[in-house]
C-alpha positions as a Markdown table, in Angstrom:
| # | Residue | x | y | z |
|---|---|---|---|---|
| 1 | Met | -11.7 | -11.2 | 7.7 |
| 2 | Pro | -11.2 | -10.4 | 3.9 |
| 3 | Glu | -9.6 | -12.5 | 1.1 |
| 4 | Ile | -5.5 | -12.1 | 1.3 |
| 5 | Leu | -3.8 | -12.1 | -2.2 |
| 6 | Val | -0.8 | -12.0 | -3.1 |
| 7 | Ala | 1.1 | -11.0 | -6.2 |
| 8 | Asn | 4.8 | -10.3 | -7.8 |
| 9 | Thr | 5.4 | -8.7 | -10.8 |
| 10 | Asp | 4.7 | -11.7 | -12.7 |
| 11 | Val | 1.3 | -12.6 | -11.5 |
| 12 | Ala | -1.7 | -10.3 | -11.9 |
| 13 | Cys | -3.9 | -9.1 | -9.2 |
| 14 | Pro | -7.2 | -11.5 | -9.0 |
| 15 | Thr | -10.3 | -11.7 | -11.2 |
| 16 | Leu | -12.8 | -9.2 | -10.9 |
| 17 | Ser | -16.4 | -10.6 | -8.8 |
| 18 | Ala | -19.2 | -10.8 | -10.5 |
| 19 | Lys | -20.0 | -7.2 | -9.5 |
| 20 | Gln | -17.1 | -6.3 | -12.0 |
| 21 | Gln | -15.6 | -4.7 | -8.5 |
| 22 | Ala | -12.2 | -5.2 | -7.0 |
| 23 | Pro | -12.3 | -8.0 | -4.8 |
| 24 | Val | -10.5 | -7.0 | -1.3 |
| 25 | Gly | -7.3 | -8.2 | -0.9 |
| 26 | Ile | -3.7 | -7.4 | -0.7 |
| 27 | Cys | -1.5 | -7.1 | -3.1 |
| 28 | Pro | 1.9 | -7.0 | -1.0 |
| 29 | Ile | 4.6 | -7.2 | -4.3 |
| 30 | Ser | 7.7 | -9.7 | -3.8 |
| 31 | His | 10.7 | -7.9 | -4.0 |
| 32 | Thr | 12.7 | -9.2 | -7.5 |
| 33 | Thr | 15.7 | -7.3 | -9.0 |
| 34 | Asn | 15.3 | -6.0 | -12.6 |
| 35 | Asp | 18.2 | -4.8 | -14.2 |
| 36 | Asn | 16.7 | -2.7 | -16.1 |
| 37 | Val | 14.8 | 0.0 | -14.3 |
| 38 | Arg | 16.6 | 2.8 | -12.9 |
| 39 | Glu | 17.7 | 1.3 | -9.5 |
| 40 | Val | 16.6 | 4.6 | -6.2 |
| 41 | Tyr | 16.1 | 1.9 | -3.7 |
| 42 | Ser | 17.9 | -0.9 | -2.3 |
| 43 | Glu | 16.6 | -3.6 | 0.2 |
| 44 | Thr | 17.2 | -3.3 | 3.8 |
| 45 | Leu | 16.4 | -5.8 | 6.3 |
| 46 | Glu | 14.2 | -3.6 | 8.1 |
| 47 | Asp | 12.2 | -2.6 | 4.8 |
| 48 | Glu | 12.2 | -6.6 | 3.8 |
| 49 | Ser | 11.4 | -7.6 | 7.5 |
| 50 | Leu | 8.0 | -4.9 | 7.3 |
| 51 | Arg | 7.8 | -6.5 | 3.5 |
| 52 | Gln | 6.7 | -9.6 | 5.3 |
| 53 | Ala | 4.6 | -8.2 | 7.7 |
| 54 | Leu | 2.5 | -6.6 | 5.6 |
| 55 | Lys | 1.2 | -9.2 | 3.9 |
| 56 | Leu | -1.3 | -10.0 | 7.3 |
| 57 | Leu | -2.4 | -6.5 | 7.1 |
| 58 | Ala | -6.7 | -7.0 | 7.7 |
| 59 | Pro | -9.1 | -4.2 | 8.7 |
| 60 | Ile | -10.2 | -4.5 | 12.8 |
| 61 | Arg | -13.7 | -2.9 | 12.8 |
| 62 | Glu | -16.9 | -2.5 | 10.5 |
| 63 | Asp | -16.7 | 1.3 | 9.1 |
| 64 | Phe | -13.1 | 0.8 | 8.5 |
| 65 | Arg | -13.6 | 2.4 | 4.4 |
| 66 | Leu | -13.9 | 6.3 | 7.0 |
| 67 | Ala | -12.3 | 5.5 | 9.8 |
| 68 | Asp | -8.6 | 7.0 | 11.2 |
| 69 | Tyr | -6.4 | 4.5 | 9.8 |
| 70 | Ala | -4.6 | 4.2 | 12.7 |
| 71 | Thr | -7.8 | 2.4 | 14.2 |
| 72 | Ser | -8.7 | 0.7 | 11.6 |
| 73 | Phe | -6.5 | -1.9 | 11.3 |
| 74 | Asn | -4.5 | -4.6 | 13.3 |
| 75 | Trp | -1.0 | -2.8 | 13.4 |
| 76 | Ala | -0.3 | -4.7 | 17.3 |
| 77 | Glu | 0.0 | -7.8 | 14.9 |
| 78 | Ile | 1.6 | -6.7 | 11.3 |
| 79 | Ser | 4.2 | -5.5 | 15.0 |
| 80 | Ala | 4.6 | -8.8 | 16.0 |
| 81 | Glu | 5.1 | -10.3 | 12.4 |
| 82 | Phe | 7.5 | -7.7 | 12.0 |
| 83 | Gln | 9.5 | -7.9 | 14.8 |
| 84 | Ala | 10.2 | -12.1 | 14.3 |
| 85 | Gln | 10.3 | -11.8 | 10.6 |
| 86 | Arg | 14.0 | -9.8 | 11.1 |
| 87 | Ser | 16.0 | -12.1 | 12.6 |
| 88 | Asn | 15.1 | -13.6 | 8.5 |
| 89 | Tyr | 17.2 | -11.0 | 7.0 |
| 90 | Gln | 20.0 | -10.6 | 9.0 |
| 91 | Ala | 22.5 | -10.3 | 5.8 |
| 92 | Leu | 21.3 | -7.2 | 4.4 |
| 93 | Pro | 21.9 | -4.0 | 5.2 |
| 94 | Ser | 19.9 | -2.2 | 8.0 |
| 95 | Arg | 18.6 | 1.0 | 8.1 |
| 96 | Ser | 20.4 | 4.5 | 10.3 |
| 97 | Gly | 18.6 | 6.1 | 12.7 |
| 98 | Thr | 14.7 | 6.4 | 13.2 |
| 99 | Leu | 12.9 | 3.3 | 11.4 |
| 100 | Ser | 10.0 | 5.1 | 9.4 |
| 101 | Trp | 7.7 | 4.8 | 6.4 |
| 102 | Tyr | 5.2 | 6.1 | 4.5 |
| 103 | Ala | 1.7 | 5.3 | 3.4 |
| 104 | Val | -0.8 | 6.4 | 1.6 |
| 105 | Val | -5.3 | 6.9 | 2.3 |
| 106 | Phe | -7.3 | 6.7 | -0.6 |
| 107 | Arg | -10.1 | 7.2 | 0.0 |
| 108 | Ser | -13.4 | 7.7 | -2.1 |
| 109 | Lys | -16.9 | 7.2 | -3.2 |
| 110 | Arg | -17.6 | 5.8 | -6.5 |
| 111 | Arg | -19.9 | 6.7 | -8.9 |
| 112 | Thr | -23.0 | 4.4 | -9.7 |
| 113 | Asp | -23.0 | 4.9 | -13.6 |
| 114 | Cys | -18.0 | 4.2 | -13.2 |
| 115 | Asn | -16.7 | 1.3 | -14.7 |
| 116 | Asn | -14.4 | -0.7 | -12.3 |
| 117 | Val | -13.4 | -3.0 | -14.5 |
| 118 | Asp | -11.0 | -0.4 | -16.3 |
| 119 | Leu | -10.5 | 1.7 | -12.9 |
| 120 | Phe | -8.7 | -1.2 | -11.3 |
| 121 | Glu | -7.6 | -2.5 | -14.9 |
| 122 | Ala | -5.7 | 0.9 | -15.3 |
| 123 | Asp | -5.0 | 1.1 | -10.6 |
| 124 | Arg | -3.1 | -2.7 | -10.8 |
| 125 | Leu | -1.0 | -1.1 | -14.0 |
| 126 | Ala | 0.0 | 1.6 | -12.2 |
| 127 | Tyr | 1.4 | 0.2 | -8.8 |
| 128 | Gln | 2.7 | -2.7 | -11.4 |
| 129 | Glu | 4.5 | 0.5 | -12.3 |
| 130 | Ala | 5.5 | 1.5 | -9.5 |
| 131 | Phe | 6.9 | -1.6 | -8.3 |
| 132 | Thr | 9.6 | -2.3 | -10.6 |
| 133 | Thr | 10.0 | 1.8 | -11.5 |
| 134 | Thr | 11.3 | 1.8 | -8.2 |
| 135 | Asn | 13.0 | -1.3 | -7.1 |
| 136 | Gly | 10.9 | -2.7 | -4.6 |
| 137 | Ser | 10.5 | 1.2 | -2.7 |
| 138 | Leu | 6.8 | 0.0 | -3.0 |
| 139 | Leu | 6.2 | -2.2 | 0.2 |
| 140 | Val | 2.4 | -3.1 | -0.2 |
| 141 | Tyr | -1.0 | -2.2 | -1.8 |
| 142 | Trp | -4.3 | -3.1 | -0.3 |
| 143 | Tyr | -7.7 | -2.6 | -1.8 |
| 144 | Thr | -10.6 | -3.0 | -1.1 |
| 145 | Asp | -14.5 | -3.7 | -2.6 |
| 146 | Leu | -17.3 | -0.6 | -2.4 |
| 147 | Asp | -19.8 | -1.2 | 0.3 |
| 148 | Asp | -23.3 | -0.3 | 0.5 |
| 149 | Asp | -22.8 | 3.3 | 0.2 |
| 150 | Asn | -20.4 | 2.5 | -2.7 |
| 151 | Asn | -16.8 | 3.7 | -0.6 |
| 152 | Cys | -13.5 | 2.3 | -1.4 |
| 153 | Leu | -10.6 | 2.1 | 0.2 |
| 154 | Ala | -7.2 | 1.6 | -1.2 |
| 155 | Thr | -3.7 | 2.0 | 1.3 |
| 156 | Cys | 0.1 | 1.8 | 0.2 |
| 157 | Val | 2.8 | 1.7 | 1.9 |
| 158 | Trp | 6.4 | 2.6 | 0.9 |
| 159 | Thr | 10.4 | 3.2 | 2.2 |
| 160 | Ser | 10.2 | 6.9 | 1.4 |
| 161 | Arg | 8.0 | 9.3 | 1.0 |
| 162 | Asp | 10.5 | 11.2 | -1.9 |
| 163 | Ile | 10.0 | 8.2 | -4.1 |
| 164 | Ala | 6.8 | 7.8 | -4.0 |
| 165 | Arg | 6.1 | 10.8 | -5.1 |
| 166 | Ser | 8.4 | 10.5 | -7.9 |
| 167 | Val | 6.3 | 7.8 | -9.5 |
| 168 | Asn | 2.9 | 10.3 | -9.9 |
| 169 | Leu | 4.6 | 11.3 | -13.4 |
| 170 | Leu | 5.4 | 8.0 | -14.9 |
| 171 | Pro | 2.6 | 6.8 | -18.0 |
| 172 | Arg | 1.0 | 4.5 | -16.1 |
| 173 | His | -0.3 | 6.5 | -13.0 |
| 174 | Arg | -1.1 | 9.4 | -15.3 |
| 175 | Glu | -3.7 | 7.1 | -17.4 |
| 176 | Ala | -5.4 | 5.7 | -14.0 |
| 177 | Ala | -5.5 | 9.6 | -12.7 |
| 178 | Gln | -7.2 | 10.7 | -16.3 |
| 179 | Leu | -9.5 | 7.9 | -16.5 |
| 180 | Ser | -9.9 | 8.1 | -12.7 |
| 181 | Ala | -11.1 | 12.0 | -13.1 |
| 182 | Gly | -14.8 | 11.5 | -13.6 |
| 183 | Ser | -15.5 | 8.3 | -11.4 |
| 184 | Tyr | -15.8 | 9.3 | -8.0 |
| 185 | Val | -18.6 | 10.9 | -6.2 |
| 186 | His | -15.4 | 12.0 | -4.4 |
| 187 | Tyr | -12.0 | 11.5 | -2.7 |
| 188 | Asn | -10.0 | 11.8 | -0.1 |
| 189 | Ile | -5.9 | 11.3 | 0.1 |
| 190 | Asp | -4.3 | 11.3 | 3.7 |
| 191 | Arg | -0.6 | 10.4 | 4.2 |
| 192 | Cys | 0.8 | 8.8 | 7.7 |
| 193 | Arg | 4.2 | 8.1 | 8.9 |
| 194 | Ile | 4.2 | 4.8 | 10.0 |
| 195 | Thr | 7.5 | 4.1 | 12.9 |
| 196 | Trp | 9.0 | 1.6 | 14.7 |
| 197 | Leu | 9.4 | 2.3 | 18.7 |
| 198 | Pro | 12.1 | 0.0 | 19.8 |
| 199 | Glu | 11.6 | 0.0 | 23.0 |
| 200 | Glu | 7.9 | -0.5 | 23.3 |
| 201 | Glu | 8.5 | -2.3 | 20.7 |
| 202 | Arg | 5.4 | -1.8 | 17.7 |
| 203 | Leu | 4.7 | 0.3 | 15.5 |
| 204 | Glu | 3.0 | 4.3 | 15.2 |
| 205 | Val | 1.1 | 5.4 | 13.4 |
| 206 | Thr | 0.0 | 8.5 | 12.8 |
| 207 | Pro | -0.7 | 12.0 | 10.7 |
| 208 | Trp | 2.3 | 12.5 | 8.5 |
| 209 | Thr | 3.9 | 15.5 | 8.7 |
| 210 | Ile | 7.1 | 17.7 | 7.1 |
| 211 | Ala | 9.3 | 17.9 | 9.9 |
């Protein structure tokens, strides 16, 4: 079971391990209002419930860094927690229509000579920037350590695909992209849709397709 790590915008993610790589963990970033940022997202009952439920995100198979995203994590447990959390946010407005969220899954094989300390710090700053700039549309950022073959997985869940894509040109994101350019043997990015199925009371994870 990976260590669970919770951070907000005022608290740094955990210190690096002795191997100079990020420990396995989770950074579900707590929503805070910032009057100095562009407010492109307003919190809703469903988004805040999922934010809380995603604090439980954990892999359920040893090969999760390489395996199918939908079968690699404890989505059944998260579904139950999402349902339970909804009673805590009844004062918030509710989303209309189909409930779905946007997930990005970044799989990579690191070069043995890459600087994992600098890479992790740049990544942390980029996601903190994304959270504050979008006023909390980033619901969770989850990352792992490297396996014996230097494979790694990072994933984030957003309230909106459009908002997620809007952060790509932010300064910290550009810096992280430039630093990581020579850090991988190879990498792959998958995009998924997380949909709430009310009749089945569960979350469904499927590849993202444009309707």
